[in-house]
Amino acid sequence: MFSRYKKQPSAQPVETPPPAAAPATAPAETANTTAVARKPIKKKVAEVVGNDKERKRKERLGEIKLELHRELLENLNLAALEKADEAELRTEISAISSEVLEARNIVLNREDRTQLNKELYDEVTGLGPLETLLQDDTVNDILVNGPQQIFVERSGKLEISDITFKDEKHLMRIIDKIVSAVGRRVDESNPYVDARLADGSRFNAMVPPIAVDGSLVSIRKFKKDKLGIDDLVNFGAFTEEMAAYLQAAVSTRLNIIVSGGTGSGKTTTLNALSSFIDDAERILTIEDTAELQLQQTHVGRMESRPPNVEGKGEVSPRDCLKNALRMRPDRIIVGETRGAEVIDMLQAMNTGHDGSMTTIHANSARDGISRLENMIAMAGIEMPIKAVRSQISSAVNLLVQASRLQDGSRRMTSITEITGMEGDVISMQEIFKFQRVGLTPDNKIIGHFTATGVRSHYSERFRLWGFDLPSSIYDPTTM
Ligand SMILES: Nc1ncnc2c1ncn2[C@@H]1O[C@H](COP(=O)(O)OP(=O)(O)O)[C@@H](O)[C@H]1O
Ligand SMILES: [Mg+2]
């Protein structure tokens, strides 16, 4: 039963993180140089973008491409295009482009020609310049700030890419293509839109005049393989001991809220936690954008729907949740709680759907509680604050904090239990936390995970359910 925590703490000491003494040397070093040593200011983006000659070449290619694109649209039978297979279409595009280049007396080397044909193909069938980034598996997020600036996120770090759009019109055309494919519209009177791409990636766009310097686009790419518990332990997101604790918490059906900022790894954590759910249980998931990838057999997935262009047809997360309660779930997982559905979520947690989970946007466990209180107030529920808090404290057992630290690493910075009420206040106890101790010269965070020394409020429950955690797990000196 107790499969996670295999290490015998006495026989085999748990791997110890760098001792707290390490950072003590860093300040000593700076003290030796000058009294006030400022760090060099980071390079401006423009200096990194590339040299002039390369840019001119790109510009020229861009102009040729635009011209060719117009030509292609005139010459290709767009209706037939949908049925054409890829090889056929590529041949066709390359034939037309050769013709045009020849007619205009433009000579390109083989590399540029291949590149040009690829870009034309992407323009005609896909999302133009974005296509390369969408296909690049190392890219997690794509952030477009107007036509000339595209940033990408790779392993937690933002970097500028050398890909650009020709101009705002070009960018708008691609945005239009994306949103019209999902039956939405974006224009001056409807300046922003949230949508899901065919591959599951999440797409958001905001266009001028609300976006001042050109359209803003953000794409969170759909990860085909979500990170599992073992991956996260290997990446240092949390420790094996914390994983063992979380396994006990999920298996014994504690109600869990994962809290964190945008992109902090909430969904990833929720997904990983769900792997501890027994395969025999019926799980219903509710999300804005279906991202979770549960491994269990018995899973019913729901995706809420925003209103359409005419403002009709909305199916809110709350609608889904209300209906889910009539569908005999063992557990309910709500991708993110951000509105009125909080009422039904807490009710579900309180009324027999133990082991339910969700995420919220908050910066700490305490902040998470205030968020819940705010959401309840915003939903128009008039209840004395004490009643609201007692509702929260009896519904939620555990708050898990996900954070994206300044060096781009994502860590579970705190695991906190809710233990009840003391007067008007919800009482909580932290069990594990990430202890930050310093910064390396190249700005990597130094720190380690530690138990706080507080024994779980649920230890007896864990034991009764067969997840008897050794007491060393709560010992701050063994981690
Ligand atoms: N511990 C981690 N180590 C590395 N990458 C991670 C980690 N946790 C999450 N990620 C990646 O970070 C990105 C954002 O994670 P996600 O769970 O979608 O965040 P959120 O739901 O908080 O917005 C994803 O690409 C995900 O794969
Ligand atoms: Mg998320």
Short mmCIF file of N, CA and C and ligand atoms in Angstrom, two decimals, residues 140-141 153 155-156 220-221 223 226-227 232 235-237 260-269 291 336 359 402 408-411, ligand 1:
data_model
loop_
_atom_site.label_atom_id
_atom_site.label_comp_id
_atom_site.label_asym_id
_atom_site.label_seq_id
_atom_site.Cartn_x
_atom_site.Cartn_y
_atom_site.Cartn_z
N ASN A 140 7.47 26.71 -25.00
CA ASN A 140 6.25 26.54 -24.19
C ASN A 140 5.23 27.62 -24.45
N ASP A 141 5.71 28.86 -24.49
CA ASP A 141 4.82 29.99 -24.69
C ASP A 141 5.33 30.84 -25.84
N GLU A 153 9.10 31.34 -24.65
CA GLU A 153 9.59 30.82 -23.39
C GLU A 153 10.08 29.41 -23.58
N SER A 155 12.09 26.39 -21.36
CA SER A 155 12.40 25.97 -19.99
C SER A 155 12.41 27.13 -18.98
N GLY A 156 11.28 27.82 -18.94
CA GLY A 156 11.09 28.82 -17.89
C GLY A 156 11.72 30.16 -18.18
N ARG A 220 -0.19 29.72 -25.13
CA ARG A 220 0.35 28.72 -24.20
C ARG A 220 0.21 27.39 -24.92
N LYS A 221 1.36 26.84 -25.29
CA LYS A 221 1.29 25.63 -26.11
C LYS A 221 0.82 24.41 -25.33
N LYS A 223 0.99 20.89 -24.10
CA LYS A 223 2.05 19.89 -23.90
C LYS A 223 1.47 18.51 -24.14
N LYS A 226 2.27 15.57 -20.25
CA LYS A 226 2.35 16.36 -19.02
C LYS A 226 3.42 15.75 -18.11
N LEU A 227 4.01 16.60 -17.32
CA LEU A 227 5.02 16.13 -16.39
C LEU A 227 4.35 15.31 -15.29
N LEU A 232 8.65 15.69 -11.86
CA LEU A 232 8.68 16.88 -11.01
C LEU A 232 9.68 16.70 -9.87
N PHE A 235 13.06 17.16 -11.40
CA PHE A 235 13.35 18.56 -11.71
C PHE A 235 13.56 19.40 -10.46
N GLY A 236 13.33 18.80 -9.29
CA GLY A 236 13.51 19.56 -8.06
C GLY A 236 12.32 20.43 -7.72
N ALA A 237 11.13 20.09 -8.28
CA ALA A 237 9.94 20.88 -7.96
C ALA A 237 9.47 20.58 -6.54
N GLY A 260 -1.36 29.39 -6.97
CA GLY A 260 -0.14 29.87 -7.62
C GLY A 260 -0.46 30.96 -8.61
N GLY A 261 0.58 31.58 -9.13
CA GLY A 261 0.41 32.63 -10.13
C GLY A 261 0.25 32.03 -11.52
N THR A 262 0.12 32.90 -12.51
CA THR A 262 0.01 32.44 -13.89
C THR A 262 1.31 31.75 -14.31
N GLY A 263 1.19 30.57 -14.89
CA GLY A 263 2.37 29.87 -15.37
C GLY A 263 3.26 29.33 -14.28
N SER A 264 2.75 29.24 -13.06
CA SER A 264 3.58 28.76 -11.96
C SER A 264 3.61 27.23 -11.89
N GLY A 265 2.77 26.59 -12.67
CA GLY A 265 2.74 25.13 -12.66
C GLY A 265 1.55 24.54 -11.92
N LYS A 266 0.47 25.33 -11.78
CA LYS A 266 -0.73 24.83 -11.08
C LYS A 266 -1.35 23.64 -11.82
N THR A 267 -1.59 23.82 -13.09
CA THR A 267 -2.24 22.75 -13.86
C THR A 267 -1.36 21.51 -13.89
N THR A 268 -0.07 21.72 -14.06
CA THR A 268 0.89 20.61 -14.06
C THR A 268 0.82 19.86 -12.73
N THR A 269 0.79 20.61 -11.63
CA THR A 269 0.73 19.99 -10.31
C THR A 269 -0.58 19.23 -10.14
N GLU A 291 -7.07 20.79 -20.55
CA GLU A 291 -5.62 20.63 -20.50
C GLU A 291 -5.21 19.38 -19.75
N GLU A 336 -9.65 25.39 -12.93
CA GLU A 336 -9.35 26.61 -12.19
C GLU A 336 -10.65 27.21 -11.68
N THR A 359 -7.65 24.54 -8.72
CA THR A 359 -6.56 25.50 -8.57
C THR A 359 -7.15 26.90 -8.42
N ALA A 402 2.18 26.56 -5.66
CA ALA A 402 3.13 26.43 -6.78
C ALA A 402 3.69 27.80 -7.09
N GLY A 408 13.25 31.34 -13.08
CA GLY A 408 12.48 30.56 -14.05
C GLY A 408 12.13 29.17 -13.54
N SER A 409 12.73 28.74 -12.43
CA SER A 409 12.43 27.40 -11.93
C SER A 409 11.05 27.40 -11.26
N ARG A 410 10.39 26.25 -11.34
CA ARG A 410 9.06 26.13 -10.73
C ARG A 410 9.15 25.18 -9.56
N ARG A 411 8.65 25.63 -8.42
CA ARG A 411 8.78 24.81 -7.22
C ARG A 411 7.51 24.84 -6.41
N1 LIG B 1 8.35 21.88 -12.07
C1 LIG B 1 8.39 22.23 -13.35
N2 LIG B 1 9.54 22.19 -14.03
C2 LIG B 1 9.61 22.58 -15.30
N3 LIG B 1 8.56 23.00 -16.03
C3 LIG B 1 7.37 23.06 -15.42
C4 LIG B 1 7.22 22.69 -14.05
N4 LIG B 1 5.93 22.87 -13.70
C5 LIG B 1 5.32 23.34 -14.80
N5 LIG B 1 6.17 23.44 -15.84
C6 LIG B 1 5.87 23.98 -17.18
O1 LIG B 1 5.47 25.33 -17.00
C7 LIG B 1 4.46 25.70 -17.91
C8 LIG B 1 3.28 26.29 -17.16
O2 LIG B 1 2.72 25.33 -16.32
P1 LIG B 1 1.16 25.25 -16.00
O3 LIG B 1 0.97 24.08 -15.13
O4 LIG B 1 0.35 25.30 -17.24
O5 LIG B 1 0.98 26.61 -15.17
P2 LIG B 1 -0.36 27.30 -14.63
O6 LIG B 1 -1.46 26.30 -14.68
O7 LIG B 1 0.00 27.72 -13.24
O8 LIG B 1 -0.59 28.48 -15.50
C9 LIG B 1 4.12 24.44 -18.68
O9 LIG B 1 4.78 24.50 -19.91
C10 LIG B 1 4.67 23.33 -17.82
O10 LIG B 1 5.05 22.22 -18.58
#
